[in-house]
Structure formats: C-alpha cells, structure tokens
XYZ file of C-alpha atoms in Angstrom:
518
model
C -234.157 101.801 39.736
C -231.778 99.046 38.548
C -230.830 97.321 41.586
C -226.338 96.943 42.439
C -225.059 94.484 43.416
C -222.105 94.648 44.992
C -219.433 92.178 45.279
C -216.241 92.532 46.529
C -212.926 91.873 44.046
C -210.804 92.420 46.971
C -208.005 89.650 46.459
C -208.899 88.855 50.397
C -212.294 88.302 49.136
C -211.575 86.371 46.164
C -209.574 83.927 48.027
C -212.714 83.415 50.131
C -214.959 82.390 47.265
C -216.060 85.623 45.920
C -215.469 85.194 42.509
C -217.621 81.724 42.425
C -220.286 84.087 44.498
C -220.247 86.404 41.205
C -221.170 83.866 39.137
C -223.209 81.667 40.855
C -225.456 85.611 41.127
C -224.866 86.107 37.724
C -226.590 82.873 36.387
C -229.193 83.166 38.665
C -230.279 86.472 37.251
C -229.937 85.141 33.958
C -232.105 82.351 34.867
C -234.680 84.532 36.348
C -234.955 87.075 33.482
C -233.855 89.716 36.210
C -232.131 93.376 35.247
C -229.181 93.999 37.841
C -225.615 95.318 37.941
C -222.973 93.638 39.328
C -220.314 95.870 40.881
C -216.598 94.336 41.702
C -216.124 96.874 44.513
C -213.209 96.366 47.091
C -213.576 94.671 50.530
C -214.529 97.089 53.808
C -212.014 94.848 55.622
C -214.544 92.787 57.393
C -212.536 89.952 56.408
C -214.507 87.338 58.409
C -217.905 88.172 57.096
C -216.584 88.048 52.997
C -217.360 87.295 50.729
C -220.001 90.091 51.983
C -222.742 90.625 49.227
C -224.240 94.226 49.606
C -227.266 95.449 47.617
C -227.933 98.734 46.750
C -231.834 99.957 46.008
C -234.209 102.573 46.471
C -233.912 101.657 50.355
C -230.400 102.012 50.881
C -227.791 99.543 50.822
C -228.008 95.630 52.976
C -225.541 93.552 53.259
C -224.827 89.720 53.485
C -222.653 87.294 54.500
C -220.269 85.616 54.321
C -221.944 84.098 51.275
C -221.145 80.754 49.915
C -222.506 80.096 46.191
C -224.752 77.717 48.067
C -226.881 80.606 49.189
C -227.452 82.537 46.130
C -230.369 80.798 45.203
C -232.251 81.289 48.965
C -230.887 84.659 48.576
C -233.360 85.127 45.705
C -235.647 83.347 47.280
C -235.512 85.851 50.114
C -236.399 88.886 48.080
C -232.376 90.038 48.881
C -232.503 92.393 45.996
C -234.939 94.452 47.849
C -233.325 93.492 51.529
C -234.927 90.561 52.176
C -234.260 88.657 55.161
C -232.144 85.777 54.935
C -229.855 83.727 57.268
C -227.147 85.676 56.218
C -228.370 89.169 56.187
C -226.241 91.541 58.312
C -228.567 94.299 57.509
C -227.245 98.165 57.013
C -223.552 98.015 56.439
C -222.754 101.013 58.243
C -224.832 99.432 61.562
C -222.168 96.354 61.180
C -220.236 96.316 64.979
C -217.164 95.874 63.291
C -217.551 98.609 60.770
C -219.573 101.454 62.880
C -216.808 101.788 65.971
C -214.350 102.837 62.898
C -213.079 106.567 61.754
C -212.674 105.988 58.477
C -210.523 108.962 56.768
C -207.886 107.241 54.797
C -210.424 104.082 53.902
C -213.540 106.392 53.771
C -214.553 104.999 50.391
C -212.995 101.350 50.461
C -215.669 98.954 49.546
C -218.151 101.471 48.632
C -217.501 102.678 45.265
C -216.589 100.824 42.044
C -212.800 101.263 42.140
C -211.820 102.238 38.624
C -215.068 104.560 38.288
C -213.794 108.413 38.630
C -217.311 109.737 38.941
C -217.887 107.253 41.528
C -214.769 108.338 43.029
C -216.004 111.700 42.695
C -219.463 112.046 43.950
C -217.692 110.343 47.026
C -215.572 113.476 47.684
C -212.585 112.413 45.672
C -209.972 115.068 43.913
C -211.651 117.570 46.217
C -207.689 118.143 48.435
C -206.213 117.918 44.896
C -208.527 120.439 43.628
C -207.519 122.994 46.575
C -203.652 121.555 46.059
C -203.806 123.027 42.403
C -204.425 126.406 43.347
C -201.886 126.564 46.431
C -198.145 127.254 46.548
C -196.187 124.179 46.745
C -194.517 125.642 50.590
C -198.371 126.060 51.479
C -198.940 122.499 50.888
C -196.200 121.206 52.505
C -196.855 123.707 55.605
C -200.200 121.803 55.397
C -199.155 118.606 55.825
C -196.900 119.507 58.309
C -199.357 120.983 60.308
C -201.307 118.261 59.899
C -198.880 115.924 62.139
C -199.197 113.276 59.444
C -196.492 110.421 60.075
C -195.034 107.930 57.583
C -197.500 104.813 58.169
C -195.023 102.553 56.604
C -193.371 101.962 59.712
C -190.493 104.558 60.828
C -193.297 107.011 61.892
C -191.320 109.726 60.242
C -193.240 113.241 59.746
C -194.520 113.224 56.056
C -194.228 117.034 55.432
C -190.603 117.403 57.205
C -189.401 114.822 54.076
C -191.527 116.853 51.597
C -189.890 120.017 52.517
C -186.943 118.379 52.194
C -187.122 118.006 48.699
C -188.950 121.012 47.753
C -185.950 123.073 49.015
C -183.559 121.075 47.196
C -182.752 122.342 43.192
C -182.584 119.714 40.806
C -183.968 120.043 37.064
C -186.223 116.647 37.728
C -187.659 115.560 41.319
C -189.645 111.847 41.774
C -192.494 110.692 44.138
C -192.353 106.765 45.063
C -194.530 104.992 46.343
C -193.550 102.225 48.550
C -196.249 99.534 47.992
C -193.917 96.569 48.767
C -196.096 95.456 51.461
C -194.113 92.228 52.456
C -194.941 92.282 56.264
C -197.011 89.618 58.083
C -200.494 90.798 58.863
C -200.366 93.479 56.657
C -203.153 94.564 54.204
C -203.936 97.713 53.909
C -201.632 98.802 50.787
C -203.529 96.504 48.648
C -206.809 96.826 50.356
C -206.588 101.331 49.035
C -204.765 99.940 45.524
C -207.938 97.225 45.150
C -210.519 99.559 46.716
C -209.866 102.962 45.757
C -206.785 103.123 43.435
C -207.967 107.040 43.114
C -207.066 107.947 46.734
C -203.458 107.402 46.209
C -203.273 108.317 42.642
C -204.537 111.889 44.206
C -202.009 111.749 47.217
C -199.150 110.958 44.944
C -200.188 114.164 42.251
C -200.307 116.731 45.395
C -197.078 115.355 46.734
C -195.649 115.950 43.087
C -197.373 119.517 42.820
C -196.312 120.402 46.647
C -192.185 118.963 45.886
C -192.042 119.824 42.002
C -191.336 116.377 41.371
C -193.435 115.681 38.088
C -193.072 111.929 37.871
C -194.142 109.394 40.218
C -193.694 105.371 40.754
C -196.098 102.792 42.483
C -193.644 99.920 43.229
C -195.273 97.010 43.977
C -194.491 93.113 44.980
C -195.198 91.121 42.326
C -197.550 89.126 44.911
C -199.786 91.687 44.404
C -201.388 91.047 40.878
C -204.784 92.238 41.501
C -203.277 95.386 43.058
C -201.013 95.385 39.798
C -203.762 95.617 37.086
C -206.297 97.795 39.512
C -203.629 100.301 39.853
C -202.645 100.371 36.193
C -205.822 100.333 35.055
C -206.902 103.150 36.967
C -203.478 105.495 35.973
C -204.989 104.835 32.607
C -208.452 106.308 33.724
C -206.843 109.185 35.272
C -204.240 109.851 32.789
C -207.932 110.491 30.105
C -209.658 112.634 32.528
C -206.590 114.909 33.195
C -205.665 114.521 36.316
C -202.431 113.039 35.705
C -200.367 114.704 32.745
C -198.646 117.553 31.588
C -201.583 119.528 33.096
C -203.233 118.112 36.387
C -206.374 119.175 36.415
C -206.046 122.279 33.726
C -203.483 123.638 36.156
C -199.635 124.807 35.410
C -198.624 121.598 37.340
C -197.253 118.260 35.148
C -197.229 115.257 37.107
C -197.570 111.755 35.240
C -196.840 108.332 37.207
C -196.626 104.159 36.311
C -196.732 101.262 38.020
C -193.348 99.073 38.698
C -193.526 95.442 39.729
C -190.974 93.988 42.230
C -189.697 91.002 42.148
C -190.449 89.277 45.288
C -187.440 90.247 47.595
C -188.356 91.192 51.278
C -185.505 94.054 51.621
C -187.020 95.681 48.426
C -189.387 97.843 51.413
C -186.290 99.144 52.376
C -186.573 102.442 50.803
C -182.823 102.242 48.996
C -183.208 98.608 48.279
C -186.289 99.636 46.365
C -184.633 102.471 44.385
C -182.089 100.193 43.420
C -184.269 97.818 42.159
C -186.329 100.286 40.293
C -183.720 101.699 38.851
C -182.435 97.608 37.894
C -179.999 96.993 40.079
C -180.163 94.345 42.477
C -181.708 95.167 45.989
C -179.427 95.868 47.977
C -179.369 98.745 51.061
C -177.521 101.855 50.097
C -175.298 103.561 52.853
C -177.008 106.890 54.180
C -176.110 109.904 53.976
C -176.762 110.454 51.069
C -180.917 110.460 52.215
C -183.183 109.696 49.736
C -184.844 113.353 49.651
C -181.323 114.953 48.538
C -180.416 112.155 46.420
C -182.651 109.611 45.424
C -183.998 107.376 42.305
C -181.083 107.942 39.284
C -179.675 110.504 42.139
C -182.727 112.959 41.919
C -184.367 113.956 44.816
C -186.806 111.880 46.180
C -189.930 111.661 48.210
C -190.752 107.768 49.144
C -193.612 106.904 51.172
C -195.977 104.267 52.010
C -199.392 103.857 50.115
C -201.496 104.815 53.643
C -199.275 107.760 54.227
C -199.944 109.271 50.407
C -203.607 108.143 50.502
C -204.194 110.203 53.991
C -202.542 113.352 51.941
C -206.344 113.761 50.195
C -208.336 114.005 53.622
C -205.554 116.354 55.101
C -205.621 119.022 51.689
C -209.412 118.734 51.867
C -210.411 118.991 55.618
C -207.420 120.774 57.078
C -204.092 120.068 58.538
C -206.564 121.146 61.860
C -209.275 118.913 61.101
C -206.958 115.835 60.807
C -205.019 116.781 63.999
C -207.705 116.602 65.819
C -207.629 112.683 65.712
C -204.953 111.015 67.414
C -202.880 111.336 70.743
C -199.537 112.598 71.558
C -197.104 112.797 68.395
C -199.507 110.251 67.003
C -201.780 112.267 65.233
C -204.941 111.093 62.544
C -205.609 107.639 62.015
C -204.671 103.918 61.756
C -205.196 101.654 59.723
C -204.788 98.713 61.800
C -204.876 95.206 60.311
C -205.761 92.500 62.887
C -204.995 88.866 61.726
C -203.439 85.578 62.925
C -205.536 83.122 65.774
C -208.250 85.574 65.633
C -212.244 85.838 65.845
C -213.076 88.691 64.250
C -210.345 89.279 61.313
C -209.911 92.555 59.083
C -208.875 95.795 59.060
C -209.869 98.809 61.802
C -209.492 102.293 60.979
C -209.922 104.421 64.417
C -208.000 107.002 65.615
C -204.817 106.463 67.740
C -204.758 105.495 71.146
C -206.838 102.190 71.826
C -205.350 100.254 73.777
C -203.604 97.131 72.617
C -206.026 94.803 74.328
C -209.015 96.737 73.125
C -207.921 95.901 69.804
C -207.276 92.624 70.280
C -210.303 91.459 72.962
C -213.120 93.713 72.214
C -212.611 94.149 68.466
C -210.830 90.910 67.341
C -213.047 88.903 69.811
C -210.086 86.769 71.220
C -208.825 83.753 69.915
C -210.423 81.729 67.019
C -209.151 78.661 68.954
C -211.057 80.248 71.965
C -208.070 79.327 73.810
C -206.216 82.332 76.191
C -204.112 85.179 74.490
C -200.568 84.461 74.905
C -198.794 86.819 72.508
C -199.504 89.507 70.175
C -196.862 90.640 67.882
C -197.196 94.033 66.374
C -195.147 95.510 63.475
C -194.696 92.237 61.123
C -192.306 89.952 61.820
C -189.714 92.019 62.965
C -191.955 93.663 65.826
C -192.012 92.781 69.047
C -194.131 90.312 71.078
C -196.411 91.447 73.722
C -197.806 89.589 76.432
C -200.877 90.429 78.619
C -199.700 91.966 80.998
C -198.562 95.096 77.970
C -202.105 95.180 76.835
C -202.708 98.071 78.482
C -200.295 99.717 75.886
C -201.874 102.473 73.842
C -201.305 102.352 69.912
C -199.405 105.093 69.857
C -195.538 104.962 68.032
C -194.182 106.533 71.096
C -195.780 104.476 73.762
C -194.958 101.126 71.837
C -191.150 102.557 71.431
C -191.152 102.849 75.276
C -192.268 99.248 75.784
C -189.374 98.187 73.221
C -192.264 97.489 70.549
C -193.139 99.023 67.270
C -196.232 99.747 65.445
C -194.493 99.204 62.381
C -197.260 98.979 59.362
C -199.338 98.478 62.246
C -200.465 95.182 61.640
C -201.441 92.326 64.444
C -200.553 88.906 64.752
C -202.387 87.102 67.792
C -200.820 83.800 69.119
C -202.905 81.390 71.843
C -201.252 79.584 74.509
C -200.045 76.803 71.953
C -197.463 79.093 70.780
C -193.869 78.330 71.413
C -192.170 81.513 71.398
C -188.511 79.701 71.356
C -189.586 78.260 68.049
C -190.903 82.555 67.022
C -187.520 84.092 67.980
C -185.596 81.421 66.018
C -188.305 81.955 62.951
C -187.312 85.480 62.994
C -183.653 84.870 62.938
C -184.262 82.536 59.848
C -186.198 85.085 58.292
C -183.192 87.676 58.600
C -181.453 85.043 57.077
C -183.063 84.255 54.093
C -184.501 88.092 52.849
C -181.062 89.572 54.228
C -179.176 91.389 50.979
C -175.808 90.187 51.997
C -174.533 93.821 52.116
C -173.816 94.015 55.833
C -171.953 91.277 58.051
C -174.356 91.725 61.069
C -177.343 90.631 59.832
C -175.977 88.873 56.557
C -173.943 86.541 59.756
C -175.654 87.063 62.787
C -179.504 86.089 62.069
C -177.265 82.582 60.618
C -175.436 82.385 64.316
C -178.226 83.069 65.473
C -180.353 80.232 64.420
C -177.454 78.152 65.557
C -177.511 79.510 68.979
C -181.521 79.008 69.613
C -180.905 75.470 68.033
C -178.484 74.494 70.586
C -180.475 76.152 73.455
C -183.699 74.569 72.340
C -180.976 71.313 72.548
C -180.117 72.437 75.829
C -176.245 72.968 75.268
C -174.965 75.204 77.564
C -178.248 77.213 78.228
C -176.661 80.202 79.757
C -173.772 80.404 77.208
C -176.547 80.531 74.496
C -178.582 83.243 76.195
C -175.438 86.055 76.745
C -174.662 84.865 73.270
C -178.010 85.380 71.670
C -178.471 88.404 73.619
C -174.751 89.810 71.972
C -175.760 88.745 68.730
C -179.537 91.021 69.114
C -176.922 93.600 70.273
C -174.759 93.441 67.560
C -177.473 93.328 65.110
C -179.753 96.530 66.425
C -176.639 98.813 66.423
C -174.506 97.440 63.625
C -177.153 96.747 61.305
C -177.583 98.977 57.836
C -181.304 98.891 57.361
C -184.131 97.743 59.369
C -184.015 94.175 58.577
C -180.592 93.000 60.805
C -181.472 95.830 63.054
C -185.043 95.070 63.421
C -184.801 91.503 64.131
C -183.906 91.635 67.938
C -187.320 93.058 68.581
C -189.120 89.926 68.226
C -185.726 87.487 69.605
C -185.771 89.823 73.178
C -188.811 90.307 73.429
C -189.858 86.468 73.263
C -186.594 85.813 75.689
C -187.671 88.822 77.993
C -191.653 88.220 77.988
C -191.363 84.362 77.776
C -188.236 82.586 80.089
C -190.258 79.739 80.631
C -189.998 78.834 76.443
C -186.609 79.431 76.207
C -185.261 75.611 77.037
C -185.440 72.274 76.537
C -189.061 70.703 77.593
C -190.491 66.916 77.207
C -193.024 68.425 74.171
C -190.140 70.428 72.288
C -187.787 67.125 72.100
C -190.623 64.670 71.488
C -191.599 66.714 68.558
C -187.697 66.411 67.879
C-alpha cells in the first residue's frame, strides 16, 4: 500500500506554514527515492495543532503536529510514514481531546477526504440525502426539513424548511437557491472551512433545496477574501457538473438544477441577504425595504431561498438520517448541531462541532483552555462583532439561540471572541460604533448617523465631558438604532455598546491608563 499523506490546504492552515510543510515533504521523498501521495485535504479545525500532518497506511491514520518544515526530516527519521514516534506525534486523530468530545454531522468529512475527489466524497457517505431527495416529492422534502427543526446557522436562527415552503408554494416560471457565503464576521470560519474541506456537502444541500423549492439555479456568493474558497468551490461545480449531479438531470432524475460561484466585492452589508441580491444582481449593496421577503420576491424578483453555507450543508445529514435522527441533537428550539468557532486570546483555537446546549464557559474553559495570555477571562463576545459581550458571571449560559436572546446576546454565526482582563471594553463599544460606521450602506439615517454620533459620544465620555449626559445619550442612540434600524447592521450594533456599558461600568470613564495612552 502506497502510503497518504495528508496535508491540510485549509487557508487557516496555509497561513500557518502548511504549504512550506508540503514541500519541504515533497523533497524529502524525492531525496529518499520514496513512493507516497500527498493529499491537500482541508483542516479538522484544530487550528492550534496545524499545520497537522496525518498519515494514512495499512495501520490506520496518525497524525502530527503542528509541523514546522524543520521537522520533516526527523519526521523521516522517525519512521512517520508508518506512525513512528516523534516529538510531534499526536497519535490517532480521532483519539485527539479536541476532536473526540465533537458530534460531527455537518463537518463529518472535513479534513478527511481529498476535497475535490467525488468518490472520496462518496465512499464517505456523500450524495446519499440527495439520492433519497431525487426520488421524493418536493412537499416531502420540505416536510423533512421541517421536521427536522433545522435553523438558519447564519445568524437569525430562522427555521430552514418554513422559508423553503415558502417558496415552493409560490408560482413563478424560474425559482433561485443562494447561498450566503459572505462570511465577514469576526471569529468566523466555518463557511470556508465546508467550501475548503468538503465543497461536495453544500453543492448536495444546495441541489435538494433546488429539487425540494423547484428553483433550478443556484448561486454561491462569496467575499472576495475568500480565494481559496473561490477556486475549491468552482473547481468542484466543475467536478459535479461531469458526474451529473448538477445539470439538466441531477442524478438521472426529472430534476434540473445547475449552480456558479459569484465573488463579492468586499463590502460587510453584502451578508445582509438583500444587500447581497443586489449586488449579485450588480447593483450596489444596499438593504432593500421588506416586505417584499426574499422567498416571494427575490434575485431579478424571483422567488428566493437564501441561506448560509452551514445551514445548506446540514440539509445532506437531515435527507439521509432523518428529520428524527437530527432532532434528536440539540435542546429546546435549538435543535442538531453547532458549528462553533472559538478564536481570539485563546489556548486551544478552532472549530467545535457538538450539539447545542454547552454551556458558554464549557466552551470557553474546558475546550478553549482559557486565555493564551493565561491571564483571567474578562469578556467573551459571541455573534461577531455585533454580538454581545459576556462576562463571567453569564457563563453559565447555555448555547442555545433562545437562552442567549434572553440574556440580550446572540449566537449569531456562532463564533467566539475571548478577551483577558487587558481588555478595555470602552475602547470595544466605541470599535463597534466605528464599525457601523464604516460597512453601513448609507440607506438608513439611524445607523448611516448614529454609529457616527456615536463614536462622538464614547469619545467625549472616554474624555470625561459630561459623563452622565454621554451615557442617556449613548444609551438613546443604541435605542434609536435597534428599533429604527433597516437591517441588522444599525440594529445590531447596540448589542455589543450595552452590553459593554451594562456588564462593564467600571470601563466606561476616564482613568490615569486611558489618558496616558492619550
């Protein structure tokens, strides 16, 4: 048996040295006169052991890491291709802490199989729920998902199969699937970890949600950040558009469903989902007023299903397991699982799949280790930087969209941010009033004018001017914002502003450190 080797292409990876790994490997088996295939697979999400190095032979697969192209020749040295023992073996990767505690559904084949390889893909239980999709009504799949309790994961936690209905009982001679893969939050990385990993997974979501809605063209909009996510995703359309699943016939069935990539242009609002159809369609980004929704009238005023990459990739596990089988995961309204994406002042780095309902400072404690610093937990902000800031004394907080909504938080694309006790959470709410500021379209007056006011106001309290004036006034402006706000991003920014004011008084003024810095 020709010995793998596997070796992460993951962007996240890359930026950690993998690439130089590759080829520092790839020499030394040239050098050595041995027979092995490389395999650019996609990161498991362990993001503080990449570049991870796993090697598959007759024994299974081992794993290393992180690797530095400084090791690859003691790797050899070590007998890794057969498992060796080395100072940076990590040994089964399945037996890794980080990776074992997981449920991994949605990211079941993420850094496993090679990515654009659709008998990989395959013998790994892919295009098994579009398979059974093919040969169901379109109001049985859609019943499915419903059933299923699936919930958009791109934030607004709204039920997938209550939109899909939505536009399978609406007549229009041409119906479109979007994906929204605009993933412009902080902390997020799970859109381009499933378009790097295992660009199959939501090529199959988006085909069912086309067979289940009768849309038979789909879009994968993605930020232009993303250019390994870009040409994975392409590249694999390509591969599935050959083997028939995409086409005028998916999979030899009646169904036509064909779909492309489209690359944004860098705008934060673009995740809004109208902002997004107007730029795909070439307009400029701005938020369209609602009603009309989306689902009635969408992209070139068709109607239009738009979700998030997770929520389309989870569609596969639901059509092949069950709508019961999924449900079974999960608490409350909350049901399946989350990808959750832990990042910031961190020990332990990456991305955790598990079900919902661990509690916030399980997350970030006993799976994220604490701080990198080592210093104390001060704040964790959850949702991007528009979600709120938690303290300590909210970690008992389950991950749960309701329970976070009751704390005045949001889960958001449910990724993590942890801050030490360095933070100054004055300086946080007035970076996410600047950030409202700069991303907002213009189209609405209270965040287009209130994030600027309100960088003005936590200026002059940070200046101590009139503290208490600035307080009812920031306060008003967070008001203003929530309620007046079109989208998400003016009405969205008061999470993070009040919650820093309510969690934090004691940052909110002017201190000896703050006007020295000054």
């Amino acid at each position: 048996m020709i010995p793998r080797i596997f070796i992460p292409g993951d962007s996240g990876a890359v930026a950690l040295g993998a690439d130089k790994v590759a080829a520092a490997i790839e020499k030394e088996l040239k050098e050595r006169g041995i027979e092995a295939r490389i395999v650019r697979n996609g990161s498991r999400g362990a993001y503080f052991l990449e570049p991870m190095v796993e090697v598959a032979c007759a024994t299974g697969r081992t794993a290393y890491g992180p690797v530095r192209p400084a090791d690859v020749k003691s790797l050899f040295d070590s007998g890794f291709l057969s498992g060796g023992h080395h100072k940076r073996w990590l040994g089964a990767p399945d037996k890794i802490p980080f990776l074992a505690g997981q449920t991994r559904l949605t990211f079941a084949r993420c850094g496993i199989i090679d990515p654009l390889s659709l008998d990989h893909y395959r013998k790994h239980d892919g295009l098994k729920g579009l398979e059974k999709a093919v040969a169901m009504a379109p109001a049985e799949i859609v019943a499915q998902v419903t059933e299923s309790g699936l919930r958009g994961r791109g934030g607004a936690g709204f039920p997938t199969g209550i939109k899909w209905k939505t536009v399978l009982d609406t007549s229009a001679p041409r119906k479109y699937i979007v994906c929204n893969a605009d993933e412009g939050d902080s902390a997020t990385f799970a859109d381009r970890m499933i378009m790097e990993g295992d660009p199959f997974v939501l090529i199959e979501g988006m085909a069912i949600a086309g067979i289940a809605t009768g849309a038979t063209k789909g879009f994968v909009y993605i930020r232009s950040e993303y250019p390994h996510a870009v040409d994975k995703m392409s590249k694999a359309i390509e591969v599935a558009r050959r083997a028939g699943v995409l086409g005028p016939s998916v999979l030899g069935s009646p169904h036509a469903f064909d779909m492309e990539v489209r690359v944004g242009a860098g705008a934060y609002v673009c995740g809004e989902e109208t902002s997004l159809l107007n730029s795909l369609e070439g307009k400029r980004g701005v938020v369209r007023a609602k009603p009309p929704l989306p689902a009635i009238e969408g992209l070139f005023g068709r109607p239009t299903v738009i979700n998030n990459v997770i929520s389309l990739a989870s569609v596969p596990i639901v059509m092949d397991k069950g709508a019961a089988f999924y449900k079974d995961f999960g608490m409350g309204r909350s049901r399946g699982t989350i990808p959750i994406q832990i990042a910031g002042n961190v020990k332990r780095p990456g991305l955790y799949e598990v079900a919902f309902g661990l509690t916030l400072g399980q997350i970030v404690d006993e799976i994220g280790g604490g701080t990198a610093s080592g210093r104390p937990v001060k704040a964790v902000q959850v949702g991007g930087p528009l979600g709120a800031y938690f303290p300590r004394a909210l970690f008992d907080t389950p991950f749960d969209y309701e329970a976070f909504a009751a704390k005045d938080g949001l889960i958001g694309h449910a990724g993590i941010t942890v801050f030490d006790d360095t933070a100054d959470m004055l300086k946080q709410a007035r970076f996410a009033m600047e950030f409202c500021a700069v991303e907002s379209c213009g189209k609405c007056t209270p965040c287009r004018v209130g994030a600027v006011r309100g960088v003005e106001t936590l200026d002059k309290l940070a200046h101590g001017i009139e503290p208490d004036k600035q307080l009812a006034l920031v306060t008003d402006l967070c008001n203003t914002m929530k309620f007046g706000s079109l989208c998400a991003l003016g009405g969205f920014t008061p999470y993070p502003v009040m919650s820093a004011l309510t969690h934090f008084p004691e940052d909110f003024g002017p201190t000896p450190v703050r006007e020295a810095a000054e």
